[in-house]
CSV table of C-alpha atoms and ligand atoms in Angstrom, one decimal:
chain,number,residue,atom,x,y,z
A,166,MET,CA,0.0,0.0,0.0
A,167,GLN,CA,1.3,3.4,-0.9
A,168,GLN,CA,1.8,5.8,2.1
A,169,HIS,CA,0.6,9.3,1.5
A,170,TYR,CA,2.1,10.8,4.7
A,171,SER,CA,5.5,11.6,6.0
A,172,THR,CA,6.6,9.3,8.9
A,173,LYS,CA,8.4,12.2,10.3
A,174,MET,CA,5.1,14.0,11.1
A,175,LYS,CA,3.7,13.2,14.5
A,176,PRO,CA,0.4,11.3,14.1
A,177,LEU,CA,-2.7,12.8,15.7
A,178,GLY,CA,-5.7,10.6,16.7
A,179,GLY,CA,-6.2,6.9,16.1
A,180,TYR,CA,-6.2,4.2,18.7
A,181,LEU,CA,-4.5,4.6,22.1
A,182,GLU,CA,-1.2,2.8,22.8
A,183,LEU,CA,0.0,1.0,26.0
A,184,GLN,CA,0.3,3.6,28.7
A,185,ASN,CA,3.0,3.8,31.3
A,186,GLU,CA,4.4,6.4,33.7
A,187,LYS,CA,7.0,8.6,32.1
A,188,GLY,CA,9.8,9.2,34.5
A,189,LEU,CA,13.5,9.4,34.3
A,190,ASP,CA,16.2,7.2,33.0
A,191,PHE,CA,18.5,5.8,35.7
A,192,TYR,CA,21.6,6.3,33.6
A,193,PRO,CA,20.7,9.2,31.2
A,194,ASP,CA,24.2,9.8,30.0
A,195,MET,CA,25.2,6.3,29.1
A,196,LEU,CA,24.9,4.6,25.7
A,197,ARG,CA,21.7,2.7,25.4
A,198,LEU,CA,22.1,-0.6,23.6
A,199,ASN,CA,20.0,-3.8,23.0
A,200,THR,CA,21.8,-6.4,25.2
A,201,ALA,CA,24.7,-6.6,27.6
A,202,ARG,CA,26.6,-9.1,25.5
A,203,ASN,CA,26.4,-6.5,22.7
A,204,ALA,CA,27.5,-3.7,24.9
A,205,PHE,CA,30.5,-6.0,25.6
A,206,GLU,CA,31.1,-6.4,21.9
A,207,TYR,CA,30.9,-2.6,21.5
A,208,ILE,CA,33.7,-2.2,23.9
A,209,LEU,CA,35.8,-4.9,22.4
A,210,LYS,CA,35.4,-3.2,19.0
A,211,ILE,CA,36.0,0.4,19.9
A,212,ARG,CA,39.0,-0.5,22.1
A,213,LYS,CA,40.3,-2.9,19.4
A,214,TYR,CA,41.3,-5.5,22.0
A,215,ARG,CA,43.0,-8.6,20.6
A,216,SER,CA,42.8,-10.9,23.6
A,217,ILE,CA,40.8,-11.2,26.8
A,218,PHE,CA,41.0,-12.8,30.2
A,219,LEU,CA,37.5,-13.7,31.4
A,220,PRO,CA,36.3,-15.7,34.4
A,221,TYR,CA,35.3,-19.3,34.3
A,222,PHE,CA,32.5,-18.3,36.5
A,223,THR,CA,30.3,-16.3,34.1
A,224,CYS,CA,27.5,-16.6,31.5
A,225,GLN,CA,28.3,-18.3,28.2
A,226,VAL,CA,26.6,-15.6,26.2
A,227,LEU,CA,29.7,-13.5,26.7
A,228,MET,CA,31.4,-15.9,24.3
A,229,GLU,CA,29.2,-14.6,21.5
A,230,PRO,CA,31.1,-11.4,20.8
A,231,ILE,CA,34.5,-13.1,21.5
A,232,ARG,CA,33.9,-15.7,18.9
A,233,LYS,CA,32.3,-13.3,16.5
A,234,LEU,CA,35.3,-10.9,16.6
A,235,GLY,CA,37.8,-13.8,16.6
A,236,ILE,CA,39.5,-12.5,19.8
A,237,SER,CA,41.7,-15.0,21.6
A,238,TYR,CA,40.7,-15.7,25.2
A,239,GLN,CA,41.8,-17.3,28.4
A,240,PHE,CA,39.8,-18.1,31.5
A,241,TYR,CA,40.9,-17.2,34.9
A,242,THR,CA,39.9,-18.6,38.3
A,243,ILE,CA,38.3,-16.8,41.3
A,244,ASN,CA,38.9,-17.5,45.0
A,245,GLU,CA,36.4,-18.0,47.9
A,246,HIS,CA,35.8,-14.2,48.1
A,247,LEU,CA,34.8,-14.3,44.4
A,248,ASP,CA,37.9,-12.2,43.7
A,249,PRO,CA,40.2,-13.0,40.7
A,250,VAL,CA,43.3,-15.0,41.2
A,251,LEU,CA,45.8,-12.7,39.5
A,252,ASP,CA,48.5,-15.1,38.4
A,253,PHE,CA,48.9,-13.6,34.9
A,254,GLU,CA,50.2,-10.4,33.2
A,255,LEU,CA,48.2,-8.4,30.7
A,256,GLU,CA,50.1,-8.0,27.4
A,257,PRO,CA,49.5,-4.9,25.2
A,258,GLY,CA,46.2,-5.4,23.3
A,259,ALA,CA,44.8,-7.7,26.1
A,260,CYS,CA,42.0,-6.8,28.4
A,261,PHE,CA,40.5,-8.2,31.6
A,262,LEU,CA,36.8,-8.8,32.3
A,263,TYR,CA,35.4,-8.9,35.8
A,264,THR,CA,31.8,-9.6,36.9
A,265,ASN,CA,30.4,-7.6,39.8
A,266,TYR,CA,28.9,-10.8,41.3
A,267,PHE,CA,25.4,-10.5,42.7
A,268,GLY,CA,26.0,-6.7,42.9
A,269,ILE,CA,28.1,-7.0,46.0
A,270,LYS,CA,31.6,-6.9,44.6
A,271,GLN,CA,32.1,-3.1,44.2
A,272,ASP,CA,35.1,-3.1,46.5
A,273,THR,CA,36.9,-5.6,44.2
A,274,VAL,CA,35.9,-3.5,41.2
A,275,ILE,CA,37.5,-0.5,42.9
A,276,GLY,CA,40.6,-2.5,43.8
A,277,LEU,CA,41.0,-3.8,40.2
A,278,SER,CA,40.6,-0.3,38.8
A,279,LYS,CA,43.8,0.7,40.6
A,280,LYS,CA,45.7,-2.2,39.1
A,281,PHE,CA,44.5,-2.4,35.5
A,282,LYS,CA,43.8,0.1,32.7
A,283,ALA,CA,42.4,-2.4,30.2
A,284,LEU,CA,39.6,-3.5,32.5
A,285,ILE,CA,36.0,-4.2,31.6
A,286,ILE,CA,33.4,-4.4,34.3
A,287,ASP,CA,30.3,-6.6,33.8
A,288,ASN,CA,27.6,-5.0,36.0
A,289,SER,CA,24.8,-7.2,34.6
A,290,GLN,CA,24.3,-8.3,38.2
A,291,ALA,CA,24.9,-4.9,39.7
A,292,PHE,CA,22.5,-2.4,38.1
A,293,PHE,CA,22.7,0.1,40.9
A,294,SER,CA,26.5,0.1,41.2
A,295,GLU,CA,27.7,3.3,39.5
A,296,PRO,CA,30.6,3.1,37.1
A,297,ILE,CA,34.0,4.2,38.1
A,298,ALA,CA,35.6,7.0,36.1
A,299,GLY,CA,37.7,5.6,33.2
A,300,LEU,CA,36.3,2.1,33.5
A,301,ASP,CA,34.3,0.6,30.6
A,302,THR,CA,31.2,-0.8,32.3
A,303,PHE,CA,28.1,-2.5,31.0
A,304,TYR,CA,24.7,-3.3,32.5
A,305,SER,CA,21.8,-5.6,31.5
A,306,CYS,CA,18.3,-4.2,32.2
A,307,ARG,CA,16.3,-7.4,32.0
A,308,LYS,CA,18.1,-8.9,35.0
A,309,PHE,CA,16.6,-6.2,37.2
A,310,PHE,CA,13.4,-5.0,35.7
A,311,GLY,CA,10.4,-6.3,33.7
A,312,VAL,CA,11.8,-5.6,30.3
A,313,PRO,CA,12.8,-8.1,27.6
A,314,ASP,CA,16.2,-6.7,26.7
A,315,GLY,CA,18.2,-3.5,27.0
A,316,ALA,CA,21.7,-2.5,28.2
A,317,TYR,CA,23.7,0.5,29.3
A,318,LEU,CA,27.3,1.1,28.4
A,319,TYR,CA,29.6,3.5,30.2
A,320,THR,CA,32.8,4.3,28.3
A,321,GLU,CA,35.1,7.3,28.1
A,322,CYS,CA,36.4,6.1,24.7
A,323,PRO,CA,35.3,8.8,22.2
A,324,THR,CA,34.8,6.3,19.3
A,325,ARG,CA,31.2,5.6,18.4
A,326,LEU,CA,29.6,2.9,16.3
A,327,LYS,CA,26.8,3.9,13.9
A,328,LEU,CA,23.8,1.7,14.8
A,329,GLU,CA,20.3,1.0,13.9
A,330,ARG,CA,17.6,0.8,16.6
A,331,ASP,CA,16.4,-2.5,17.8
A,332,VAL,CA,12.7,-3.5,17.9
A,333,SER,CA,11.5,-5.6,20.9
A,334,PHE,CA,7.7,-5.8,20.7
A,335,ASP,CA,7.9,-9.5,19.8
A,336,ARG,CA,9.9,-10.4,23.0
A,337,PHE,CA,7.2,-9.7,25.5
A,338,ALA,CA,5.2,-13.0,25.8
A,339,HIS,CA,6.8,-14.1,29.1
A,340,LEU,CA,6.5,-10.6,30.6
A,341,ILE,CA,2.7,-10.3,29.9
A,342,LYS,CA,1.7,-13.9,30.2
A,343,SER,CA,3.1,-14.2,33.7
A,344,ILE,CA,0.8,-11.3,34.8
A,345,ASP,CA,-2.3,-13.0,33.4
A,346,LEU,CA,-1.5,-16.7,34.0
A,347,GLY,CA,1.3,-16.9,36.5
A,348,ILE,CA,5.1,-17.1,36.3
A,349,GLU,CA,5.2,-20.8,35.6
A,350,GLN,CA,2.9,-20.4,32.5
A,351,GLY,CA,5.4,-17.9,31.0
A,352,TYR,CA,8.5,-19.9,31.6
A,353,ALA,CA,8.7,-21.5,28.2
A,354,ASN,CA,8.2,-18.1,26.6
A,355,PHE,CA,11.0,-16.8,28.8
A,356,GLN,CA,13.3,-19.5,27.4
A,357,GLU,CA,12.2,-18.7,23.9
A,358,ASN,CA,13.1,-15.1,24.5
A,359,GLU,CA,16.6,-16.1,25.8
A,360,LYS,CA,17.1,-17.8,22.4
A,361,LYS,CA,15.8,-14.8,20.5
A,362,LEU,CA,18.5,-12.7,22.1
A,363,SER,CA,21.3,-14.9,20.9
A,364,ASN,CA,23.5,-13.7,18.1
A,365,ASN,CA,21.8,-10.4,17.4
A,366,PRO,CA,23.7,-7.5,15.9
A,367,ILE,CA,24.5,-4.6,18.2
A,368,ARG,CA,21.6,-2.1,18.1
A,369,ARG,CA,20.4,0.8,20.0
A,370,MET,CA,17.9,0.1,22.7
A,371,SER,CA,14.3,-0.3,21.4
A,372,LEU,CA,12.0,2.6,21.9
A,373,LEU,CA,9.7,0.2,23.8
A,374,THR,CA,12.3,-0.9,26.3
A,375,GLU,CA,13.5,2.7,26.7
A,376,ARG,CA,10.0,3.8,27.4
A,377,LEU,CA,9.4,1.1,30.0
A,378,LEU,CA,12.6,1.8,31.7
A,379,THR,CA,11.6,5.5,32.3
A,380,GLY,CA,8.5,4.2,34.1
A,381,VAL,CA,10.5,2.3,36.8
A,382,ASP,CA,10.6,3.6,40.3
A,383,TYR,CA,14.3,3.1,40.8
A,384,LYS,CA,14.4,4.4,44.4
A,385,GLU,CA,11.7,1.9,45.5
A,386,CYS,CA,13.4,-1.0,43.6
A,387,ARG,CA,16.7,-0.3,45.2
A,388,TYR,CA,15.2,0.1,48.6
A,389,ARG,CA,13.3,-3.2,48.5
A,390,ARG,CA,16.3,-5.1,47.3
A,391,ASN,CA,18.4,-3.7,50.1
A,392,ALA,CA,15.7,-4.4,52.7
A,393,ASN,CA,15.0,-7.9,51.5
A,394,PHE,CA,18.7,-8.7,51.2
A,395,MET,CA,19.5,-7.6,54.8
A,396,TYR,CA,16.4,-9.4,56.1
A,397,LEU,CA,17.8,-12.7,54.7
A,398,HIS,CA,21.4,-11.9,55.7
A,399,ASP,CA,20.5,-11.4,59.4
A,400,PHE,CA,19.4,-15.0,59.6
A,401,LEU,CA,21.5,-16.7,56.9
A,402,LEU,CA,24.8,-15.2,58.0
A,403,ASP,CA,25.5,-18.1,60.4
A,404,TYR,CA,24.7,-20.7,57.7
A,405,ASN,CA,26.5,-19.1,54.7
A,406,ASP,CA,29.8,-20.5,53.7
A,407,TYR,CA,30.3,-17.4,51.5
A,408,VAL,CA,31.5,-14.8,53.8
A,409,PHE,CA,31.1,-11.2,52.7
A,410,ASP,CA,30.8,-7.6,53.9
A,411,ALA,CA,27.2,-6.5,53.7
A,412,SER,CA,27.7,-3.0,55.1
A,413,PHE,CA,27.4,-1.3,51.7
A,414,VAL,CA,24.8,-3.2,49.8
A,415,ASN,CA,23.5,-1.2,46.9
A,416,GLY,CA,20.4,-2.8,45.3
A,417,PRO,CA,22.1,-6.2,44.7
A,418,MET,CA,20.7,-8.8,42.3
A,419,SER,CA,20.1,-11.7,44.7
A,420,TYR,CA,21.3,-13.1,48.0
A,421,PRO,CA,24.2,-15.6,47.5
A,422,LEU,CA,23.8,-18.5,49.9
A,423,LEU,CA,26.6,-21.1,49.7
A,424,THR,CA,26.2,-24.4,51.6
A,425,THR,CA,27.4,-27.9,51.2
A,426,SER,CA,24.0,-29.2,50.3
A,427,THR,CA,23.2,-30.1,46.7
A,428,GLU,CA,19.5,-30.6,47.4
A,429,LEU,CA,18.3,-27.2,48.5
A,430,ARG,CA,17.6,-25.9,45.0
A,431,GLN,CA,15.2,-28.8,44.2
A,432,LYS,CA,13.6,-28.7,47.7
A,433,LEU,CA,12.9,-25.0,47.3
A,434,LEU,CA,11.5,-25.5,43.8
A,435,GLU,CA,9.0,-28.0,45.4
A,436,LYS,CA,7.8,-25.0,47.5
A,437,ARG,CA,7.4,-22.7,44.5
A,438,ILE,CA,10.7,-20.9,45.3
A,439,TYR,CA,12.7,-20.7,42.1
A,440,VAL,CA,16.4,-20.3,42.2
A,441,ALA,CA,18.4,-20.0,39.0
A,442,THR,CA,21.7,-21.8,38.5
A,443,TYR,CA,24.6,-19.4,37.8
A,444,TRP,CA,25.7,-20.7,35.3
A,445,PRO,CA,25.1,-24.2,33.8
A,446,ASN,CA,27.9,-23.7,31.2
A,447,VAL,CA,30.5,-23.4,34.0
A,448,LEU,CA,30.0,-27.2,34.6
A,449,GLU,CA,31.1,-27.7,31.0
A,450,TRP,CA,34.0,-25.3,31.2
A,451,THR,CA,35.5,-26.6,34.4
A,452,THR,CA,36.5,-29.9,36.0
A,453,PRO,CA,34.6,-31.1,39.1
A,454,LYS,CA,37.6,-30.3,41.3
A,455,MET,CA,37.5,-26.6,40.4
A,456,TYR,CA,36.0,-24.0,42.8
A,457,GLU,CA,33.8,-22.5,40.1
A,458,ASN,CA,32.3,-26.0,39.5
A,459,TYR,CA,31.5,-26.3,43.2
A,460,LEU,CA,30.0,-22.8,43.2
A,461,THR,CA,27.7,-23.6,40.3
A,462,ARG,CA,26.4,-26.6,42.1
A,463,HIS,CA,26.2,-25.2,45.6
A,464,LEU,CA,25.5,-21.5,45.5
A,465,LEU,CA,21.9,-20.4,45.6
A,466,ALA,CA,21.0,-16.9,44.3
A,467,LEU,CA,17.9,-16.3,46.4
A,468,PRO,CA,15.4,-13.8,44.9
A,469,ILE,CA,15.2,-10.5,46.8
A,470,ASP,CA,13.8,-8.2,44.1
A,471,HIS,CA,11.2,-5.4,44.3
A,472,ARG,CA,8.3,-7.8,43.9
A,473,TYR,CA,8.9,-9.1,47.4
A,474,ASN,CA,8.5,-7.8,51.0
A,475,HIS,CA,9.6,-9.1,54.4
A,476,SER,CA,6.7,-11.5,54.6
A,477,ASP,CA,7.9,-13.2,51.4
A,478,MET,CA,11.4,-13.3,52.8
A,479,LYS,CA,10.0,-14.9,56.0
A,480,ARG,CA,8.4,-17.6,53.9
A,481,MET,CA,11.7,-18.3,52.2
A,482,LEU,CA,13.5,-18.4,55.5
A,483,ASN,CA,11.0,-20.7,57.0
A,484,ALA,CA,11.4,-23.1,54.0
A,485,LEU,CA,15.2,-22.9,54.4
A,486,LYS,CA,15.1,-23.4,58.2
A,487,GLN,CA,13.7,-26.8,57.7
A,488,LEU,CA,16.4,-27.7,55.3
A,489,LEU,CA,19.6,-26.2,56.6
B,166,PLP,C1,27.0,-12.0,34.2
B,166,PLP,C2,26.3,-11.8,32.9
B,166,PLP,N1,26.7,-10.9,32.0
B,166,PLP,C3,26.1,-10.7,30.9
B,166,PLP,C4,24.9,-11.4,30.5
B,166,PLP,C5,24.3,-11.0,29.2
B,166,PLP,O1,23.2,-10.2,29.4
B,166,PLP,P1,22.2,-9.9,28.1
B,166,PLP,O2,21.3,-11.0,28.1
B,166,PLP,O3,21.6,-8.5,28.4
B,166,PLP,O4,23.1,-9.9,26.9
B,166,PLP,C6,24.4,-12.3,31.4
B,166,PLP,C7,23.2,-13.1,31.1
B,166,PLP,O5,22.6,-13.2,30.1
B,166,PLP,C8,25.1,-12.5,32.6
B,166,PLP,O6,24.6,-13.4,33.5
């Protein structure tokens, strides 16, 4: 059909569209991209890195840009504090990727920033951790909020890539189905969406995701995460094999509980408490004797997000009390 109008002209009238609160962006000055893995690719491209050290303990999707760009890579190990074991040197052209695990490793990020220049911080699990001046840092929006995609990138490198804008209206099934029918009904759609996000080109964040993100009450989200995290920590501290300093929590992603039990995850699932495994690929990348392999099997990332309050946390603690 021939169009007789200019798409530049704002349309007036017609049907109404989905409505949401229009507020502020949390990171208005950062680059807005479609996924965190692509924000990572953006950095690798503009910095022209030729090789990378990345942790065994991370998500396999980070391999997408590394393979695509043909960058050589080496895995490094982490210790019981989830800090990197630095038994290597960075050659010129090489960079180092560190994940701000669960959003509670900002101290390590600060420490690393003093040691390395060619450092990339993966804040996919640490939305509320502000970037450190000079450090390339990326964020994944869908790990923290009800959006299907979206990423922020902080970089002081002046080079910019020219990009098209992504479109994400067909990635919403899990987000809306779960409201109507419950979270379990949307799970298959969630997995489909994970597949749809694979091997996409780097694009600017979709208008839809951008719009939804301006409607988030960030203050409340951060507050609830902190309150829920500390509620769990007060009790779980004595049971947790992962020892960490909780004095500066800043809207973390989840509560990391490390125990010797391998049954807790299944037992919680039977009580409708869903705990994701971070990250199944680590079991393939490591041998059973490695610490990362143990972490993947034994560490539970307990949900503490803005959907929950203290009575939900109490239910989770009651379930755990019977099992610990
Ligand atoms: C630590 C970590 N970094 C990056 C990513 C990639 O995020 P995105 O799906 O936005 O590309 C993930 C998971 O998907 C992750 O767990």
